[in-house]
CSV table of C-alpha atoms and ligand atoms in Angstrom, one decimal:
chain,number,residue,atom,x,y,z
A,11,MET,CA,-9.1,9.8,-22.2
A,12,LYS,CA,-9.2,12.5,-19.5
A,13,ILE,CA,-7.2,11.3,-16.5
A,14,ALA,CA,-6.7,12.9,-13.1
A,15,ILE,CA,-3.7,12.1,-10.9
A,16,LEU,CA,-4.6,12.8,-7.3
A,17,SER,CA,-1.3,13.8,-5.7
A,18,GLN,CA,-0.1,16.4,-3.3
A,19,ASP,CA,3.0,17.2,-5.3
A,20,ALA,CA,3.3,17.2,-9.1
A,21,SER,CA,7.1,17.0,-8.8
A,22,LEU,CA,7.2,13.6,-7.1
A,23,TYR,CA,8.8,10.9,-9.2
A,24,SER,CA,5.8,8.7,-9.3
A,25,THR,CA,3.4,11.5,-10.2
A,26,ARG,CA,5.7,12.9,-12.9
A,27,ARG,CA,6.1,9.4,-14.4
A,28,LEU,CA,2.4,8.7,-14.5
A,29,ARG,CA,1.8,12.1,-16.1
A,30,GLU,CA,4.5,11.4,-18.7
A,31,ALA,CA,3.3,7.9,-19.5
A,32,ALA,CA,-0.3,9.2,-19.9
A,33,GLU,CA,0.8,12.0,-22.2
A,34,GLU,CA,3.0,9.7,-24.3
A,35,LYS,CA,-0.1,7.6,-24.9
A,36,GLY,CA,-2.1,10.6,-26.0
A,37,HIS,CA,-4.2,11.1,-22.9
A,38,ASP,CA,-5.3,14.5,-21.4
A,39,VAL,CA,-3.9,14.4,-17.9
A,40,ARG,CA,-4.1,16.7,-14.9
A,41,VAL,CA,-2.4,16.5,-11.5
A,42,ILE,CA,-4.9,17.5,-8.8
A,43,ASN,CA,-3.9,18.2,-5.2
A,44,TYR,CA,-6.8,16.3,-3.5
A,45,LEU,CA,-6.2,18.2,-0.2
A,46,ARG,CA,-7.2,21.4,-2.0
A,47,CYS,CA,-10.4,20.0,-3.4
A,48,TYR,CA,-13.8,20.5,-1.8
A,49,MET,CA,-16.9,18.6,-2.5
A,50,ASN,CA,-20.7,19.1,-2.7
A,51,ILE,CA,-21.9,15.8,-1.4
A,52,THR,CA,-25.6,16.6,-1.0
A,53,SER,CA,-26.8,17.5,-4.5
A,54,HIS,CA,-28.3,15.2,-7.1
A,55,ASN,CA,-25.3,16.2,-9.1
A,56,PRO,CA,-22.3,15.5,-6.8
A,57,THR,CA,-19.3,17.8,-7.6
A,58,ILE,CA,-15.7,18.4,-6.8
A,59,VAL,CA,-14.3,21.9,-6.9
A,60,TYR,CA,-10.6,22.6,-7.4
A,61,ASN,CA,-9.0,26.1,-7.7
A,62,GLY,CA,-12.5,27.6,-7.9
A,63,LYS,CA,-13.6,25.4,-10.8
A,64,THR,CA,-15.8,22.3,-11.0
A,65,LEU,CA,-13.9,19.2,-12.1
A,66,GLU,CA,-15.8,17.7,-15.0
A,67,ASN,CA,-15.7,14.9,-17.6
A,68,PHE,CA,-12.9,12.9,-16.1
A,69,ASP,CA,-12.8,9.2,-17.3
A,70,ALA,CA,-10.4,8.0,-14.7
A,71,VAL,CA,-8.5,9.0,-11.6
A,72,ILE,CA,-5.2,7.6,-10.3
A,73,PRO,CA,-5.1,8.1,-6.5
A,74,ARG,CA,-1.7,8.6,-5.0
A,75,ILE,CA,-2.9,9.2,-1.4
A,76,GLY,CA,-0.3,10.0,1.3
A,77,ALA,CA,-0.4,7.6,4.3
A,78,SER,CA,-1.1,10.5,6.6
A,79,ARG,CA,-3.9,11.8,4.4
A,80,THR,CA,-6.0,8.6,4.0
A,81,PHE,CA,-9.1,10.1,5.5
A,82,TYR,CA,-9.5,13.1,3.2
A,83,GLY,CA,-7.8,11.5,0.3
A,84,THR,CA,-10.2,8.5,0.2
A,85,ALA,CA,-13.2,10.9,0.6
A,86,VAL,CA,-12.1,12.7,-2.6
A,87,VAL,CA,-11.7,9.3,-4.4
A,88,ARG,CA,-15.1,8.2,-3.2
A,89,GLN,CA,-16.6,11.4,-4.5
A,90,PHE,CA,-15.1,10.7,-8.0
A,91,GLU,CA,-16.6,7.2,-7.7
A,92,VAL,CA,-20.0,8.6,-6.8
A,93,MET,CA,-19.7,10.7,-10.0
A,94,GLY,CA,-19.2,7.5,-11.9
A,95,VAL,CA,-15.4,8.0,-12.6
A,96,PHE,CA,-13.2,4.9,-12.8
A,97,SER,CA,-10.4,4.8,-10.1
A,98,ALA,CA,-7.2,2.9,-10.5
A,99,ASN,CA,-7.8,1.8,-6.9
A,100,GLU,CA,-11.2,2.2,-5.3
A,101,SER,CA,-11.5,4.2,-2.1
A,102,GLN,CA,-12.6,1.2,0.0
A,103,ALA,CA,-9.6,-0.8,-1.1
A,104,ILE,CA,-7.3,2.0,-0.2
A,105,SER,CA,-8.8,2.4,3.3
A,106,ARG,CA,-8.7,-1.4,3.8
A,107,SER,CA,-5.0,-1.7,2.9
A,108,ARG,CA,-4.0,1.3,5.1
A,109,ASP,CA,-4.9,-0.7,8.2
A,110,LYS,CA,-2.1,-3.2,8.7
A,111,LEU,CA,-4.1,-5.4,11.0
A,112,ARG,CA,-7.2,-5.5,8.7
A,113,CYS,CA,-4.9,-6.3,5.8
A,114,LEU,CA,-3.4,-9.2,7.6
A,115,GLN,CA,-6.8,-10.5,8.8
A,116,ILE,CA,-8.1,-10.5,5.2
A,117,LEU,CA,-5.0,-12.2,3.8
A,118,ALA,CA,-5.2,-14.9,6.6
A,119,ARG,CA,-8.8,-15.5,5.7
A,120,GLU,CA,-7.7,-16.2,2.1
A,121,GLY,CA,-5.1,-18.7,3.3
A,122,ILE,CA,-2.1,-16.5,2.1
A,123,GLY,CA,1.2,-17.2,3.9
A,124,LEU,CA,2.0,-14.7,6.7
A,125,PRO,CA,4.5,-14.4,9.4
A,126,VAL,CA,2.9,-15.7,12.7
A,127,THR,CA,1.4,-12.5,14.0
A,128,GLY,CA,-0.3,-11.4,17.3
A,129,PHE,CA,-2.1,-8.1,17.9
A,130,ALA,CA,-2.6,-6.3,21.1
A,131,HIS,CA,-3.5,-2.9,22.6
A,132,ALA,CA,-3.1,-3.1,26.4
A,133,THR,CA,-2.6,-6.6,27.3
A,134,GLU,CA,-1.4,-7.5,30.8
A,135,ASP,CA,-0.3,-10.9,29.5
A,136,ILE,CA,2.9,-9.8,27.7
A,137,ASP,CA,4.6,-13.2,28.1
A,138,GLY,CA,1.5,-14.9,26.5
A,139,LEU,CA,1.7,-12.4,23.6
A,140,ILE,CA,5.4,-13.2,23.1
A,141,ASP,CA,4.7,-16.9,23.2
A,142,THR,CA,2.0,-16.6,20.6
A,143,VAL,CA,4.7,-15.9,18.0
A,144,GLY,CA,7.1,-18.5,19.3
A,145,GLY,CA,9.2,-16.3,21.7
A,146,ALA,CA,12.3,-14.2,20.9
A,147,PRO,CA,13.7,-13.0,18.6
A,148,LEU,CA,10.6,-11.3,17.4
A,149,VAL,CA,9.5,-8.2,15.6
A,150,ILE,CA,7.3,-5.6,17.2
A,151,LYS,CA,5.5,-3.1,15.0
A,152,LEU,CA,3.4,0.0,15.7
A,153,LEU,CA,0.2,-0.4,13.7
A,154,GLU,CA,0.4,3.2,12.5
A,155,GLY,CA,4.1,3.1,11.3
A,156,THR,CA,5.4,3.6,7.7
A,157,GLN,CA,8.7,3.3,6.0
A,158,GLY,CA,10.1,1.0,8.7
A,159,LEU,CA,9.6,3.5,11.5
A,160,GLY,CA,8.1,1.8,14.6
A,161,VAL,CA,9.4,-1.6,13.5
A,162,VAL,CA,11.6,-3.1,16.2
A,163,LEU,CA,13.6,-6.3,16.3
A,164,ALA,CA,13.7,-7.6,19.9
A,165,GLU,CA,16.4,-10.2,20.2
A,166,THR,CA,15.6,-11.5,23.7
A,167,LYS,CA,12.4,-11.9,25.7
A,168,PRO,CA,13.3,-9.2,28.3
A,169,ALA,CA,14.0,-6.8,25.4
A,170,ALA,CA,10.6,-7.7,23.9
A,171,ARG,CA,8.9,-7.3,27.2
A,172,SER,CA,10.3,-3.8,27.8
A,173,VAL,CA,9.5,-2.6,24.2
A,174,ILE,CA,5.9,-3.9,24.5
A,175,GLU,CA,5.5,-2.2,27.9
A,176,ALA,CA,6.8,1.0,26.5
A,177,PHE,CA,4.4,0.9,23.6
A,178,ARG,CA,1.6,0.0,26.0
A,179,GLY,CA,2.4,3.1,28.0
A,180,LEU,CA,1.9,5.1,24.8
A,181,GLU,CA,-1.5,3.5,24.3
A,182,ALA,CA,-0.4,2.3,20.9
A,183,ASN,CA,-1.8,-0.6,18.9
A,184,ILE,CA,1.0,-3.1,18.2
A,185,LEU,CA,1.6,-6.2,16.1
A,186,VAL,CA,4.1,-8.8,17.3
A,187,GLN,CA,5.5,-11.1,14.6
A,188,GLU,CA,7.7,-14.0,14.3
A,189,TYR,CA,11.2,-12.8,13.1
A,190,ILE,CA,12.0,-14.2,9.6
A,191,SER,CA,15.7,-14.3,10.1
A,192,GLU,CA,16.3,-16.4,7.0
A,193,ALA,CA,15.2,-13.4,4.9
A,194,LYS,CA,18.5,-11.9,5.9
A,195,GLY,CA,17.4,-8.2,5.8
A,196,ALA,CA,15.8,-8.5,2.3
A,197,ASP,CA,12.3,-8.4,1.1
A,198,LEU,CA,10.6,-8.6,-2.3
A,199,ARG,CA,8.4,-5.8,-3.7
A,200,CYS,CA,6.0,-7.2,-6.3
A,201,PHE,CA,4.3,-4.6,-8.3
A,202,VAL,CA,0.8,-5.9,-9.4
A,203,VAL,CA,-1.3,-4.2,-12.0
A,204,GLY,CA,-4.6,-5.6,-13.1
A,205,GLY,CA,-4.0,-9.1,-11.6
A,206,LYS,CA,-0.5,-9.5,-13.0
A,207,VAL,CA,3.0,-8.9,-11.5
A,208,VAL,CA,4.5,-6.4,-13.9
A,209,ALA,CA,7.8,-5.9,-12.1
A,210,ALA,CA,9.6,-7.2,-9.0
A,211,MET,CA,12.6,-6.0,-7.0
A,212,LYS,CA,14.6,-7.3,-4.1
A,213,ARG,CA,15.3,-4.7,-1.4
A,214,GLN,CA,18.3,-5.3,0.9
A,215,GLY,CA,18.9,-3.4,4.0
A,216,PRO,CA,22.4,-2.0,4.7
A,217,PRO,CA,24.7,-4.3,6.8
A,218,GLY,CA,23.4,-4.9,10.3
A,219,GLU,CA,19.9,-3.6,9.5
A,220,PHE,CA,17.0,-6.1,9.4
A,221,ARG,CA,14.7,-3.6,7.7
A,222,SER,CA,15.0,-3.3,3.9
A,223,ASN,CA,13.1,-0.1,3.4
A,224,LEU,CA,14.8,2.1,0.8
A,225,HIS,CA,14.1,5.1,3.0
A,226,ARG,CA,16.3,3.4,5.6
A,227,GLY,CA,19.3,3.1,3.3
A,228,GLY,CA,18.3,-0.2,1.6
A,229,SER,CA,19.3,-0.9,-2.0
A,230,ALA,CA,17.1,-2.5,-4.8
A,231,THR,CA,17.8,-4.8,-7.7
A,232,GLY,CA,15.4,-6.6,-10.1
A,233,VAL,CA,14.5,-10.1,-9.2
A,234,LYS,CA,12.9,-13.1,-10.8
A,235,LEU,CA,10.0,-14.4,-8.7
A,236,THR,CA,9.2,-18.1,-8.3
A,237,PRO,CA,5.7,-19.1,-9.5
A,238,GLU,CA,4.6,-19.4,-5.8
A,239,GLU,CA,5.8,-15.8,-5.1
A,240,ARG,CA,4.1,-14.5,-8.2
A,241,SER,CA,0.8,-16.1,-7.3
A,242,THR,CA,1.0,-15.0,-3.7
A,243,ALA,CA,1.4,-11.4,-4.8
A,244,VAL,CA,-1.5,-11.6,-7.3
A,245,ARG,CA,-3.8,-13.3,-4.8
A,246,SER,CA,-2.9,-10.7,-2.1
A,247,ALA,CA,-3.8,-7.8,-4.3
A,248,LYS,CA,-7.0,-9.5,-5.3
A,249,ALA,CA,-7.9,-10.2,-1.7
A,250,MET,CA,-7.5,-6.6,-0.9
A,251,GLY,CA,-9.5,-5.4,-3.9
A,252,LEU,CA,-6.5,-3.5,-5.3
A,253,ARG,CA,-6.0,-3.2,-9.0
A,254,VAL,CA,-2.6,-1.5,-8.5
A,255,ALA,CA,-0.6,-2.8,-5.5
A,256,GLY,CA,2.9,-3.2,-4.1
A,257,VAL,CA,2.9,-6.5,-2.3
A,258,ASP,CA,5.8,-7.0,0.1
A,259,LEU,CA,7.0,-10.5,0.7
A,260,LEU,CA,9.7,-12.2,2.7
A,261,ARG,CA,11.4,-15.4,1.6
A,262,SER,CA,10.8,-17.6,4.7
A,263,ASN,CA,11.6,-21.3,5.3
A,264,HIS,CA,7.9,-22.0,4.9
A,265,GLY,CA,7.5,-20.2,1.6
A,266,PRO,CA,6.7,-16.6,0.7
A,267,VAL,CA,5.0,-14.6,3.6
A,268,VAL,CA,3.3,-11.3,3.0
A,269,MET,CA,4.1,-8.3,5.2
A,270,GLU,CA,2.1,-5.6,3.6
A,271,VAL,CA,0.0,-4.7,0.6
A,272,ASN,CA,0.5,-1.1,-0.4
A,273,SER,CA,-2.1,0.9,-2.4
A,274,SER,CA,0.1,3.8,-3.6
A,275,PRO,CA,3.4,1.9,-4.3
A,276,GLY,CA,6.3,4.2,-5.3
A,277,LEU,CA,7.5,3.9,-8.9
A,278,GLU,CA,11.1,5.2,-8.5
A,279,GLY,CA,12.7,2.2,-6.9
A,280,ILE,CA,10.9,-0.3,-9.0
A,281,GLU,CA,11.4,1.4,-12.4
A,282,ARG,CA,15.1,2.2,-11.7
A,283,SER,CA,15.9,-1.3,-10.5
A,284,THR,CA,14.0,-3.3,-13.2
A,285,GLY,CA,14.0,-0.9,-16.2
A,286,VAL,CA,10.2,-1.7,-16.6
A,287,ASN,CA,7.9,1.2,-17.6
A,288,VAL,CA,5.6,0.6,-14.7
A,289,ALA,CA,3.8,3.9,-15.2
A,290,GLY,CA,3.0,2.9,-18.7
A,291,LYS,CA,1.6,-0.5,-17.5
A,292,ILE,CA,-0.7,1.4,-15.1
A,293,ILE,CA,-1.9,3.7,-17.9
A,294,ASP,CA,-2.5,0.8,-20.3
A,295,PHE,CA,-4.5,-1.0,-17.6
A,296,ILE,CA,-6.7,2.1,-17.1
A,297,SER,CA,-7.3,2.8,-20.7
A,298,LYS,CA,-8.4,-0.8,-21.2
A,299,ASN,CA,-10.7,-1.0,-18.1
A,300,ALA,CA,-12.0,2.5,-17.4
A,301,LYS,CA,-15.7,2.3,-17.9
A,302,PRO,CA,-18.1,4.2,-15.7
A,303,GLY,CA,-19.2,2.2,-12.7
A,304,SER,CA,-17.2,-0.9,-13.7
A,305,GLY,CA,-15.9,-3.4,-11.2
A,306,ARG,CA,-17.4,-2.3,-7.9
A,307,ASP,CA,-15.6,-3.6,-4.8
A,308,ARG,CA,-17.2,-6.8,-3.5
A,309,ILE,CA,-14.9,-7.6,-0.6
A,310,GLN,CA,-16.8,-8.0,2.6
A,311,TYR,CA,-14.2,-7.0,5.2
B,17,ADP,P1,6.7,-0.5,7.1
B,17,ADP,O1,5.3,-0.6,6.6
B,17,ADP,O2,6.9,0.6,8.1
B,17,ADP,O3,7.7,-0.4,6.0
B,17,ADP,P2,7.2,-3.2,7.5
B,17,ADP,O4,6.3,-4.1,8.3
B,17,ADP,O5,7.1,-3.4,6.0
B,17,ADP,O6,7.0,-1.7,8.0
B,17,ADP,O7,8.7,-3.6,7.9
B,17,ADP,C1,9.8,-2.8,7.5
B,17,ADP,C2,10.9,-3.9,7.1
B,17,ADP,O8,11.3,-4.7,8.2
B,17,ADP,C3,10.5,-4.8,6.1
B,17,ADP,O9,10.6,-4.3,4.7
B,17,ADP,C4,11.4,-6.1,6.3
B,17,ADP,O10,12.6,-5.9,5.6
B,17,ADP,C5,11.6,-6.0,7.8
B,17,ADP,N1,10.7,-6.9,8.5
B,17,ADP,C6,9.4,-6.6,8.9
B,17,ADP,N2,8.8,-7.6,9.5
B,17,ADP,C7,9.7,-8.6,9.5
B,17,ADP,C8,9.7,-9.9,10.1
B,17,ADP,N3,8.6,-10.4,10.7
B,17,ADP,N4,10.8,-10.7,9.9
B,17,ADP,C9,11.9,-10.2,9.3
B,17,ADP,N5,12.0,-9.0,8.8
B,17,ADP,C10,10.9,-8.1,8.9
């Protein structure tokens, strides 16, 4: 098969591993910097041009779209879809998952466990918002944040009030969330490929840190999931329309709760901590499923 990996940087661990895994399995693979592509969207024969040449005859693309590049990145993925090329994740599913609020609304509709969550832009009723999630301590998140930036634990109601006021002054969209203290600074990253959890790791924040993000100094170890955690991860990926997804769960007193579903989950932490060849699983899934026009997204939200 001829596979394109859409990535800004061929030297990134995830990009390198996907390329290696595809080559090992005998595929013809190319890394394409999607930001440098341009597209002819008007013709009967839609095209994508890269480095002065039209991209042709690809069977599948693997999008690795940076969070800050969602708009242009998903446009390039969509163009491949218009050309009938199979994508490991469809453009619509990527866009959907990039909006944290939309993601939580979709999961709630499917009856998937979530931390109690409120959403606001410029409410005057700050106390009401805080009470929605059961008062302090609570977590306040900027809707546009990634890698744990813009995620604040407010231990008291006055602290929560001032953080919310500050974010309101910045005109930011915020989520407020019940604080799952029993997770003890750890979360679970479940790596789902084609409706199965292929690997899972537990990430633990450094002492005194409630955020477990590896970028914030957290450490990762392989973990065995309970059947309930496994099915929550699989259902979450399916609800979002993602074939490849990193589903982040917290172990709460009321069962697994989902924080986020990621459409370009990193491979380094999960492969190193579990020893699973996750890149190989993604390539196997693509080679089994890549048929032109297969599996169009049917999610309504
Ligand atoms: P980001 O998308 O920026 O990584 P997250 O919403 O995933 O932000 O939050 C970062 C980390 O903070 C999570 O991995 C988790 O460890 C911790 N965290 C987030 N929300 C909660 C919560 N409601 N209760 C307890 N811990 C949380």
